[in-house]
Coordinates of C-alpha atoms and ligand atoms in Angstrom, one line a residue:
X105 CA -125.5 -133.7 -99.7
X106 CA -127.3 -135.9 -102.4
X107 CA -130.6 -135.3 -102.9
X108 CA -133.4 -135.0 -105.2
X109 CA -136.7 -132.7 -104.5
X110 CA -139.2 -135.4 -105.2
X111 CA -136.8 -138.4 -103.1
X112 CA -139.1 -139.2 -100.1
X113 CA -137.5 -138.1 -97.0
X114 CA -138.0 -138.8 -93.4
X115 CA -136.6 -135.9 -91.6
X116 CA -136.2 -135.8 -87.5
X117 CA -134.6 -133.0 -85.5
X118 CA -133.5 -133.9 -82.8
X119 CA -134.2 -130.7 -79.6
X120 CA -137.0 -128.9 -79.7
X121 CA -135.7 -125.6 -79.1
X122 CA -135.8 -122.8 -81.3
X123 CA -133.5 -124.0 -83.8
X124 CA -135.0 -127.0 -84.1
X125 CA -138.6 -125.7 -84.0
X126 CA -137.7 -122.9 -86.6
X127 CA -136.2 -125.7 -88.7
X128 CA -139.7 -127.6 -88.6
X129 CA -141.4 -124.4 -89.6
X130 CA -138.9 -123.2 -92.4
X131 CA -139.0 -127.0 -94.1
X132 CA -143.0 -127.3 -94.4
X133 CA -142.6 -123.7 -96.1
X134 CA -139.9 -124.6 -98.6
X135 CA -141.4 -124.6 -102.0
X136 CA -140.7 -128.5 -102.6
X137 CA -141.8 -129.4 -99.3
X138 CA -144.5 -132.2 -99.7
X139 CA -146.9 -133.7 -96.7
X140 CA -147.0 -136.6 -98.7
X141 CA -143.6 -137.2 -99.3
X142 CA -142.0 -135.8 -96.7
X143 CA -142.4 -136.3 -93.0
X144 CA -140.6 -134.0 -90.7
X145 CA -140.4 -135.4 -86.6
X146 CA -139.0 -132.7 -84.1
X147 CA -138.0 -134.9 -80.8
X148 CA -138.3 -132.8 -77.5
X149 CA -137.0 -134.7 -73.7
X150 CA -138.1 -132.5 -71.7
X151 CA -141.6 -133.7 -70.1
X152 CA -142.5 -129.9 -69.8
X153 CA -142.7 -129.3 -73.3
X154 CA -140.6 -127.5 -75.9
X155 CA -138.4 -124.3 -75.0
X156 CA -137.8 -125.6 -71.9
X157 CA -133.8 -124.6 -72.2
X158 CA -132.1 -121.5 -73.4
X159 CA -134.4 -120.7 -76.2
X160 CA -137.9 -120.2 -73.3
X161 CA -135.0 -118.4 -70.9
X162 CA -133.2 -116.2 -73.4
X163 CA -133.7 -112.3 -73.3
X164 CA -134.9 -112.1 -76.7
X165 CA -133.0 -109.5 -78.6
X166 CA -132.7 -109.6 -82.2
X167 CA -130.2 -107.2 -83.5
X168 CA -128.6 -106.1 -87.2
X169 CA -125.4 -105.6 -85.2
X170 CA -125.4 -109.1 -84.0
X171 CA -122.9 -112.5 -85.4
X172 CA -121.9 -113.9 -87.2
X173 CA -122.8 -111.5 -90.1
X174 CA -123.2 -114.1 -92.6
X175 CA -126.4 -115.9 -90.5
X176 CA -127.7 -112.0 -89.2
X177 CA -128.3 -111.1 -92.8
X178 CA -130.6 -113.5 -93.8
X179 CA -131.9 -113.7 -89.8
X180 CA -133.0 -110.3 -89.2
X181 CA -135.0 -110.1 -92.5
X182 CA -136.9 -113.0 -92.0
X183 CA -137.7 -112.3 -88.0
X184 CA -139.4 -109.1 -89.7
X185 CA -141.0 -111.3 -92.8
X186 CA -142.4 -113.9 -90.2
X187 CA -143.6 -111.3 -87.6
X188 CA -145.8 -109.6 -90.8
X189 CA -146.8 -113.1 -92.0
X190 CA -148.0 -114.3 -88.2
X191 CA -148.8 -111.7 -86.8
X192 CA -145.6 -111.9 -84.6
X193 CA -146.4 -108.9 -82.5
X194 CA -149.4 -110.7 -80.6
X195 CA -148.3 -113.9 -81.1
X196 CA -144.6 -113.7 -79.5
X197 CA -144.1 -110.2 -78.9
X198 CA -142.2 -108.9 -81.8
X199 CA -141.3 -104.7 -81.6
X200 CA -138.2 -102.8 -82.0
X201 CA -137.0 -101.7 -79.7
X202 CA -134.2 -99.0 -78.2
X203 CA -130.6 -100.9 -77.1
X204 CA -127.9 -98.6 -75.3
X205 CA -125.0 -99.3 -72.8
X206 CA -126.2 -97.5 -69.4
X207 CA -123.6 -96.8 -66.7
X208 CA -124.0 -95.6 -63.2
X209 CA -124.3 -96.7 -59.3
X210 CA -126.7 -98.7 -57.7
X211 CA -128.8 -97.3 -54.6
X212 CA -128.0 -98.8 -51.2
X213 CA -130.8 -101.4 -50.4
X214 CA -132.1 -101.5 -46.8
X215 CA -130.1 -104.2 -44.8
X216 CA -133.1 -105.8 -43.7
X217 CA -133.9 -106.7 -47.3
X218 CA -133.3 -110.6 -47.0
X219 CA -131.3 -111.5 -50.1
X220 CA -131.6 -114.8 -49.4
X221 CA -134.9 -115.7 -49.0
X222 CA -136.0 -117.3 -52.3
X223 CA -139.7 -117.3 -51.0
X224 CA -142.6 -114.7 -51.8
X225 CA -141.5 -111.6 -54.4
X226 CA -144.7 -109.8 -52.6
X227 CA -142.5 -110.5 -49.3
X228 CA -139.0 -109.1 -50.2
X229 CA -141.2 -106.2 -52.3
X230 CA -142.5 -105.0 -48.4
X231 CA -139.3 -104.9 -46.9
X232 CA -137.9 -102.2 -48.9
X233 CA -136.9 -98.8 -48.1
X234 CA -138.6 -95.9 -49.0
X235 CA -136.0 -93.4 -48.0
X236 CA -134.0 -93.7 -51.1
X237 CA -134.8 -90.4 -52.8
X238 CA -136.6 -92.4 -55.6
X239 CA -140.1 -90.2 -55.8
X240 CA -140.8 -89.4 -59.7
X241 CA -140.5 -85.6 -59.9
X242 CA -137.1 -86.0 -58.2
X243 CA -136.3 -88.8 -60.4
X244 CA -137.3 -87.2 -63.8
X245 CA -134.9 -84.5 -62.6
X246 CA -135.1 -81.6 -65.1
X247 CA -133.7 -82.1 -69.1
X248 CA -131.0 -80.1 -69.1
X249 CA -129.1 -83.4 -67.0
X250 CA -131.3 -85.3 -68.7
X251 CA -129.2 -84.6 -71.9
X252 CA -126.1 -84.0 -70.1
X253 CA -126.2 -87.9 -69.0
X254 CA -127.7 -88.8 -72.7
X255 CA -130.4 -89.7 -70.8
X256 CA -133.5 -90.4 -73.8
X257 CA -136.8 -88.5 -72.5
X258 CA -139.3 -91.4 -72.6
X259 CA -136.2 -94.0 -70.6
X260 CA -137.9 -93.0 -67.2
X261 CA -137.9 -96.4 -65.5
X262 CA -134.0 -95.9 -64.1
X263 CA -133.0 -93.8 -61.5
X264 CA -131.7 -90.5 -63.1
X265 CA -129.6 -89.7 -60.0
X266 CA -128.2 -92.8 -60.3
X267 CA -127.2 -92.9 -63.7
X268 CA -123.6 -91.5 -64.8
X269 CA -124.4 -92.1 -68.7
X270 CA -126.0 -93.8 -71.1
X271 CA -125.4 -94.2 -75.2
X272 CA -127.2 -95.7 -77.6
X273 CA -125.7 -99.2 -79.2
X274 CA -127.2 -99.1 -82.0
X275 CA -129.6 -97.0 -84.9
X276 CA -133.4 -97.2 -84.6
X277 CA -134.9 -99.9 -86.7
X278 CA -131.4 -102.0 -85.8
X279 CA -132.9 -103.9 -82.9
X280 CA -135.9 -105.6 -81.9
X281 CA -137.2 -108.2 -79.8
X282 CA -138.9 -111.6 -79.4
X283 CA -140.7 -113.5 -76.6
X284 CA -138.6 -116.3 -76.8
X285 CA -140.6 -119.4 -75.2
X286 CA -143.7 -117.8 -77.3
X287 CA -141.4 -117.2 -80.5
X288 CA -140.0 -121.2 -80.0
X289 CA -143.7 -122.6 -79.1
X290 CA -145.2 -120.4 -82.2
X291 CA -142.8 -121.8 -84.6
X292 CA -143.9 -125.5 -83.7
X293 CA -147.4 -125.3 -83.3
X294 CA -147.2 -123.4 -87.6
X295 CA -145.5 -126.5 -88.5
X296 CA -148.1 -128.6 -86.8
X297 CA -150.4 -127.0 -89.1
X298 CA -148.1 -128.2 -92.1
X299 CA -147.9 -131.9 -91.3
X300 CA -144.8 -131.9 -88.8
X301 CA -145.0 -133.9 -85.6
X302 CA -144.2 -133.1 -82.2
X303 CA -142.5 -136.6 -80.6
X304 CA -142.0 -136.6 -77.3
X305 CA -139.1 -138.2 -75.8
X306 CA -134.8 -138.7 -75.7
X307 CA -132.9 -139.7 -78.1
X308 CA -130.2 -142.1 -76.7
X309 CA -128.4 -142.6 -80.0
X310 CA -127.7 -141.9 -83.3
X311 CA -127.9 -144.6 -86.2
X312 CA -125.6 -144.9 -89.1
X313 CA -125.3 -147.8 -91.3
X314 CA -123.0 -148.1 -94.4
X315 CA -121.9 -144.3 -93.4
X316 CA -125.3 -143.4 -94.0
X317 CA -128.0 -142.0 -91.1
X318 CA -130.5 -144.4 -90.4
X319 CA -132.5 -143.3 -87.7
X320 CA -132.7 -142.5 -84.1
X321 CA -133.1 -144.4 -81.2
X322 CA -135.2 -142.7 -78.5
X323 CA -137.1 -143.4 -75.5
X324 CA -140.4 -141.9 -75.5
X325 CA -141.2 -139.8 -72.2
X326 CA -145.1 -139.7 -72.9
X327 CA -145.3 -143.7 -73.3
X328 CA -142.1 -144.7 -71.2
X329 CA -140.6 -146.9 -73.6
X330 CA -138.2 -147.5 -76.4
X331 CA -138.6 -146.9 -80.1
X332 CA -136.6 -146.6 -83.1
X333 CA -137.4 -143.5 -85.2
X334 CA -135.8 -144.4 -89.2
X335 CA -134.9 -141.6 -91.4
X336 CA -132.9 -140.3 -94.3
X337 CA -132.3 -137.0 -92.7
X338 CA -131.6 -135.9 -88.4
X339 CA -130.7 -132.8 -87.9
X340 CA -129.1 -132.5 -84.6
X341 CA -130.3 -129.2 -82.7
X342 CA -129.6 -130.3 -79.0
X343 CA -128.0 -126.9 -78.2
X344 CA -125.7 -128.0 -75.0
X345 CA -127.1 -131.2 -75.1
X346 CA -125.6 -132.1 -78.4
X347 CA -122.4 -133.7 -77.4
X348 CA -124.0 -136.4 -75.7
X349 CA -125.3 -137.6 -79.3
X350 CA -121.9 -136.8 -81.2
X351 CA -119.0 -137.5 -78.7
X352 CA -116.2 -135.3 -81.1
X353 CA -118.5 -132.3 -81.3
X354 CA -116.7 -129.4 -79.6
X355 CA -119.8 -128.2 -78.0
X356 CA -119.6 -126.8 -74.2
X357 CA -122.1 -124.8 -72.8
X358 CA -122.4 -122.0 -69.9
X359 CA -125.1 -121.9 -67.3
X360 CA -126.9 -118.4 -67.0
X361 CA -129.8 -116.8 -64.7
X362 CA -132.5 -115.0 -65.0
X363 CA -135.6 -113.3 -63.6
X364 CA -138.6 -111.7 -64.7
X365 CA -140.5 -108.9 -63.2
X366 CA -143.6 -107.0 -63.1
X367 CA -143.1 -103.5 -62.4
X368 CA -145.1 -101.5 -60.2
X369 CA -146.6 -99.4 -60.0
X370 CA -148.2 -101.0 -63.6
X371 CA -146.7 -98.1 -65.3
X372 CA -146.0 -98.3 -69.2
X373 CA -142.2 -99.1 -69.3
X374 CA -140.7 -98.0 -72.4
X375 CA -139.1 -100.6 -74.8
X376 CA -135.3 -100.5 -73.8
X377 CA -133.0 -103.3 -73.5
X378 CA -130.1 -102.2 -71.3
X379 CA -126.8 -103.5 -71.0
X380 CA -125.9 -101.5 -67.6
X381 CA -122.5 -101.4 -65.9
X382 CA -123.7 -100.7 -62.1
X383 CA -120.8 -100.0 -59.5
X384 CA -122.5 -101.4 -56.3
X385 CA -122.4 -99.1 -53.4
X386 CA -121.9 -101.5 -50.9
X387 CA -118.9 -103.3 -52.4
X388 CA -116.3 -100.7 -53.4
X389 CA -114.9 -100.8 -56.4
X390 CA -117.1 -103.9 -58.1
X391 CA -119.5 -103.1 -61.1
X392 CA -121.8 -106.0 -61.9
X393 CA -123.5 -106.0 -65.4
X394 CA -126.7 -107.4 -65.7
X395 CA -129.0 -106.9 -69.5
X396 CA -132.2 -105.6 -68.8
X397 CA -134.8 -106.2 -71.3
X398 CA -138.3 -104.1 -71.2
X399 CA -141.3 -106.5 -72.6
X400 CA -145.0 -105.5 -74.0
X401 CA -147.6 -106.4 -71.4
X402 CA -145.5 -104.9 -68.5
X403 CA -143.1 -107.5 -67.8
X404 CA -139.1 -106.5 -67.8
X405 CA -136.4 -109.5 -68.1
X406 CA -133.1 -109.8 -66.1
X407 CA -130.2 -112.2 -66.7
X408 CA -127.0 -112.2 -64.9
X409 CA -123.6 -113.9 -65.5
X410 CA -122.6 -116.9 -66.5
X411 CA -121.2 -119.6 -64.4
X412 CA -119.5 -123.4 -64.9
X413 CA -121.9 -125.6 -63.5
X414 CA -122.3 -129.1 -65.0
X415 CA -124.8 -130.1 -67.6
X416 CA -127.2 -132.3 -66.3
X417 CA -128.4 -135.0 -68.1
X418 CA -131.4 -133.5 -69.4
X419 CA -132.9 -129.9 -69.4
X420 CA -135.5 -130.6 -66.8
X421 CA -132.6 -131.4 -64.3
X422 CA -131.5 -128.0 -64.4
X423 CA -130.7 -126.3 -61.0
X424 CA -131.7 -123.3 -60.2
X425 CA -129.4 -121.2 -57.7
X426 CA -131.5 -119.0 -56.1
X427 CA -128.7 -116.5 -54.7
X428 CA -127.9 -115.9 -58.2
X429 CA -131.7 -115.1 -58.7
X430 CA -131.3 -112.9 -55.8
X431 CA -128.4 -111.2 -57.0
X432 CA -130.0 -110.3 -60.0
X433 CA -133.5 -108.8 -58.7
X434 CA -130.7 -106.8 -56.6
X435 CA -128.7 -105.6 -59.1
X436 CA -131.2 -104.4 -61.2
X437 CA -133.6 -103.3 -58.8
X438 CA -130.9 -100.8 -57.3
X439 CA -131.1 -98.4 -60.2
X440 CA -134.9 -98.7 -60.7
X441 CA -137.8 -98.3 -58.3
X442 CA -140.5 -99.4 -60.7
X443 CA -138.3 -102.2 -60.5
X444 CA -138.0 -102.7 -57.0
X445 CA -141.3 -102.7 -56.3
X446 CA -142.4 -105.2 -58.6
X447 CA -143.2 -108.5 -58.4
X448 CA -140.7 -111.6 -59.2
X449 CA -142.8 -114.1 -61.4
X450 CA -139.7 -116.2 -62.5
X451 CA -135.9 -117.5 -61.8
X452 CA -134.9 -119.5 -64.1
X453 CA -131.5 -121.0 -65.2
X454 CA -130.7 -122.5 -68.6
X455 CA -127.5 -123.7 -70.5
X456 CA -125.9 -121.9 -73.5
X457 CA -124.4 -123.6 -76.1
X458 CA -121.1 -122.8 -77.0
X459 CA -118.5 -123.8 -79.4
X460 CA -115.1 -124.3 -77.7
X461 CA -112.7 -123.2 -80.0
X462 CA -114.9 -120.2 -80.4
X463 CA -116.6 -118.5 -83.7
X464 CA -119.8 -120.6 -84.3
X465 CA -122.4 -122.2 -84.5
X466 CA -121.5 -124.8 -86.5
X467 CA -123.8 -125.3 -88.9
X468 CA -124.3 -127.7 -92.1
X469 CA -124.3 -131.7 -93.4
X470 CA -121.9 -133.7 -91.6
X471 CA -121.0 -136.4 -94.7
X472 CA -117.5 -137.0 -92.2
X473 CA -119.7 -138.6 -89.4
X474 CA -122.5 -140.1 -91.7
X475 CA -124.5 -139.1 -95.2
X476 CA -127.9 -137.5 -94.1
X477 CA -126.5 -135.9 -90.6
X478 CA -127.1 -132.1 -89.9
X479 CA -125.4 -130.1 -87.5
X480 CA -126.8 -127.5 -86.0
X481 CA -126.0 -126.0 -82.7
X482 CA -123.3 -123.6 -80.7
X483 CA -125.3 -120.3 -81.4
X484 CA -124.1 -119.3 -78.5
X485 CA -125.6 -115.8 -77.4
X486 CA -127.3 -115.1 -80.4
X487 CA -129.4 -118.5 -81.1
X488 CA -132.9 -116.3 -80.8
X489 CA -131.7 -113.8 -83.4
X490 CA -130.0 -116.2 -85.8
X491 CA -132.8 -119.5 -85.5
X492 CA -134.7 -118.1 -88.7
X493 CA -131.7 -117.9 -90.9
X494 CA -130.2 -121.1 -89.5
X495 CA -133.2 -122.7 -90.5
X496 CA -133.9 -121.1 -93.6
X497 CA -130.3 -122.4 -94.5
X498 CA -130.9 -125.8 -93.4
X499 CA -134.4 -126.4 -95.2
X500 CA -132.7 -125.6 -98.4
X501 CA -129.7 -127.9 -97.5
X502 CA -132.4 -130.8 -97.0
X503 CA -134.7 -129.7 -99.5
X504 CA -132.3 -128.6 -102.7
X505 CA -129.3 -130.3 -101.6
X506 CA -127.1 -127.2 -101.3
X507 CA -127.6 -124.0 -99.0
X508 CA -128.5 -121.2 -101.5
X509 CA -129.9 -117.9 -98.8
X510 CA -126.2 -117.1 -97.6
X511 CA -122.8 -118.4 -97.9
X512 CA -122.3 -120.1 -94.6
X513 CA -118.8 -122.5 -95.8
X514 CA -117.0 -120.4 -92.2
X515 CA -119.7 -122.5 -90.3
X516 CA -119.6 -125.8 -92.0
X517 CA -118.8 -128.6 -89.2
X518 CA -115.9 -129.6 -91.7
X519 CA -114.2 -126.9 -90.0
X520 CA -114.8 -127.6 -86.7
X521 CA -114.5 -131.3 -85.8
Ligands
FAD113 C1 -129.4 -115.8 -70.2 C2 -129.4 -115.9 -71.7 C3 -129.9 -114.9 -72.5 C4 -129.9 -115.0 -73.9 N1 -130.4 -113.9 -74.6 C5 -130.4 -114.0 -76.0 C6 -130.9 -112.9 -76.8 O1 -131.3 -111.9 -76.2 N2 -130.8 -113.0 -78.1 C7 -130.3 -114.1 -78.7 O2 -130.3 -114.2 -80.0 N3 -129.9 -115.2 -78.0 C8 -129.9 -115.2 -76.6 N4 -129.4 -116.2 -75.9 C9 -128.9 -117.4 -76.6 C10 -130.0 -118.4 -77.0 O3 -130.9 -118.6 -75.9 C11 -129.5 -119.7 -77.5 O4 -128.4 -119.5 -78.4 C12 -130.5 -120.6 -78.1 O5 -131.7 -120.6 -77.3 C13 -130.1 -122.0 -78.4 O6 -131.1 -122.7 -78.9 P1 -131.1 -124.2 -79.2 O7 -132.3 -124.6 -79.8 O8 -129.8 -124.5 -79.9 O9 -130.9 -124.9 -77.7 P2 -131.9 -125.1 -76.5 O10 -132.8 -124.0 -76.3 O11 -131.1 -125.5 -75.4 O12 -132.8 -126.3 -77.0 C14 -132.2 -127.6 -77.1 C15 -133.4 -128.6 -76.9 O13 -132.9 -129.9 -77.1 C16 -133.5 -130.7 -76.2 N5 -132.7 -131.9 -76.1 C17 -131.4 -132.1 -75.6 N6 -131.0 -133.3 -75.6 C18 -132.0 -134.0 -76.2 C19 -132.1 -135.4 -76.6 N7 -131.2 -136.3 -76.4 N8 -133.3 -135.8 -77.2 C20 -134.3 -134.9 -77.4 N9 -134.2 -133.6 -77.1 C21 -133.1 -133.2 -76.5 C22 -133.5 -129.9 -74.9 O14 -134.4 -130.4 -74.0 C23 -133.8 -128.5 -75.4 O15 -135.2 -128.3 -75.4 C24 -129.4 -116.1 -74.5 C25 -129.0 -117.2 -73.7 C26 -129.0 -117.1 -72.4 C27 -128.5 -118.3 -71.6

């Protein structure tokens, strides 16, 4: 991509998720980066804000042992250099944590539990059974099963009599985790302080003259009306969305639930993110697999499978199914009373990005379509832990012309579309 470091350069990203909120962030720090000659516009549809997809509904995990290796290297060291520089740990939630596979059966749930009443978490939490053997000196069992089931001591928020075995995915130090929505929103607002801009609205279309970018058209959903944005640089971080800017990418995308819960009693649940295989009692035979992630300040996050339901047309259209909520506050709360007990604060659904022919994301200039276009999307499960890198790789590609942090030619769109 031709450039020059002191060339003035309008920059918009189109989505403000976290790839294109991280990219904000990563291009006001870049060493060449100038207020004055260098304006940087991150365009958000959603009237709710930014994070309103995947990236504020994503479980957060950020892992060494994630993929692709090439954007985890870089990733992983710069989570852990912005959580020291921002004080990540308040701000969105930044620990280790412990990651293991945990295998066992779920406990029968009383039949008057109504699964599908969406309503009133403090409802369904009455209606539950308290004859299902889940009181805590039974449950802590004693440490000689404990060890036998490679249960870890302080992992006392699942039901030890329910639980056939657990092993650790991965070393200590490996994996840690993010508040997403906070992670995405943080991100943004440290650009703000930089010079970028928040613009609120949809782009409709992409302009290209002369096989050059030229600017976006967008309607603005703060002012209801059309403008056209010009620039030298858009870097196009839809995440699902993207296709309906660049017919040819090969972009589909996967809709997912998920729940968040408050434990009770308000005990301290220790940091675990569990990827549990739970054979359900009343359904011989089937094992569902929800993740499970323990957050600070007493909250634990639940997402279930995926499903093909059609993109809408923007990310506040979104349907939420609330049987799929209810299956996962079922699921999960069968092999934990704390669990169970607690208190439903969301269900959510959101859209993952995918790439079709699989691998991904697809990530770099796009000279094919037009000179000045960025790709930047397809992160599929992995967008929160690989956003820093992604945008530490494409500031550099705006910035210096070339990417320079990691050698990311296997995700160049060249190879894709
Ligand atoms: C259930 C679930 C759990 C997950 N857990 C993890 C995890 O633990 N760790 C991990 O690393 N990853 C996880 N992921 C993956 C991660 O959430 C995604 O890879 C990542 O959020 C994608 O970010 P994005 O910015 O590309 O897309 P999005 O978050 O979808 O953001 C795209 C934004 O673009 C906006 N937009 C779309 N069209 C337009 C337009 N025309 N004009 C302006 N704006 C537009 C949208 O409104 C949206 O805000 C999970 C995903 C799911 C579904």
């Amino acid at each position: 991509m031709s450039t020059s470091a002191n060339s003035r350069k309008e920059i918009l990203i189109i989505g403000g998720g976290i790839i294109g909120c991280s990219t904000a962030y990563q291009l006001t720090r870049h060493p060449s980066f100038s207020s004055a000659t260098t304006t940087i516009k991150v365009i958000e549809a959603s009237k709710h804000g930014l994070a309103q997809g995947a990236s504020g509904k994503a479980g957060g995990l950020v892992a060494k042992w994630a993929y692709p290796k090439e954007l985890v290297a870089i990733s992983f060291a710069e989570h852990e250099k912005l959580a020291k520089e921002h004080n990540g740990q308040d701000r969105w939630g930044w620990r280790y944590v412990h990651c293991g596979s945990w295998e066992g059966k779920g406990a029968v749930l009383s039949e008057d539990v109504d699964l599908d009443d969406g309503t009133g978490a403090g409802r369904r939490r009455k209606s539950l059974e308290k004859k299902l053997g889940l009181e805590d000196e039974g449950r802590k069992g004693n440490s000689v099963s404990r060890k036998r089931k490679g249960l870890p001591e302080d992992l006392l928020w699942v039901d030890e009599d329910l639980t056939h075995g657990y092993s650790p995915m991965a070393g200590d130090g490996d994996t840690a985790q993010v508040h997403p929505y906070l992670f995405t929103n943080s991100m943004m607002d440290l650009a703000i302080e930089k010079g970028a801009e928040l613009v609120m609205g949809r782009a409709t279309s992409l302009n290209i003259s002369d096989g050059k970018i030229t600017g976006v058209d967008i309607v603005r959903t703060d002012l209801g009306r059309k403008e056209t944005l010009s620039a030298t640089h858009v870097i196009l971080a839809a995440g699902a969305w993207s296709p309906t800017l660049l017919s040819s990418l090969p972009i589909s995308s996967t809709r997912a639930h998920s729940i968040t819960i408050h434990p009770q009693p308000s005990v301290d649940i220790a940091p675990y993110v569990l990827f549990t295989e739970i054979a359900l009692p009343e359904r011989r035979g089937l094992t569902v697999s929800p993740e499970i992630y323990a957050r600070p300040g007493n909250e634990v996050y639940a997402c279930g499978p995926g499903d093909d339901s059609l993109l809408p047309k923007i990310v506040d259209d979104v349907v939420i199914d609330e049987v799929a909520c209810e299956s996962i506050w079922k699921h999960v709360s069968s092999i934990s009373p704390e669990l169970r007990a607690g208190i439903v604060d969301k269900r959510q659904a959101c859209f993952l990005p995918i790439v079709e022919t699989g691998g991904g994301p697809i990530v770099g200039a796009a000279p094919h379509i037009a000179e000045g276009l960025i790709i930047a999307t397809g992160h599929t499960c992995w967008g929160i832990c690989n956003a820093p890198g992604t945008a530490k790789a494409l500031s550099e590609l705006v910035m210096d012309g070339r990417i320079s942090c990691a050698n990311l030619r296997k995700l160049d769109p060249s190879n894709y579309f």
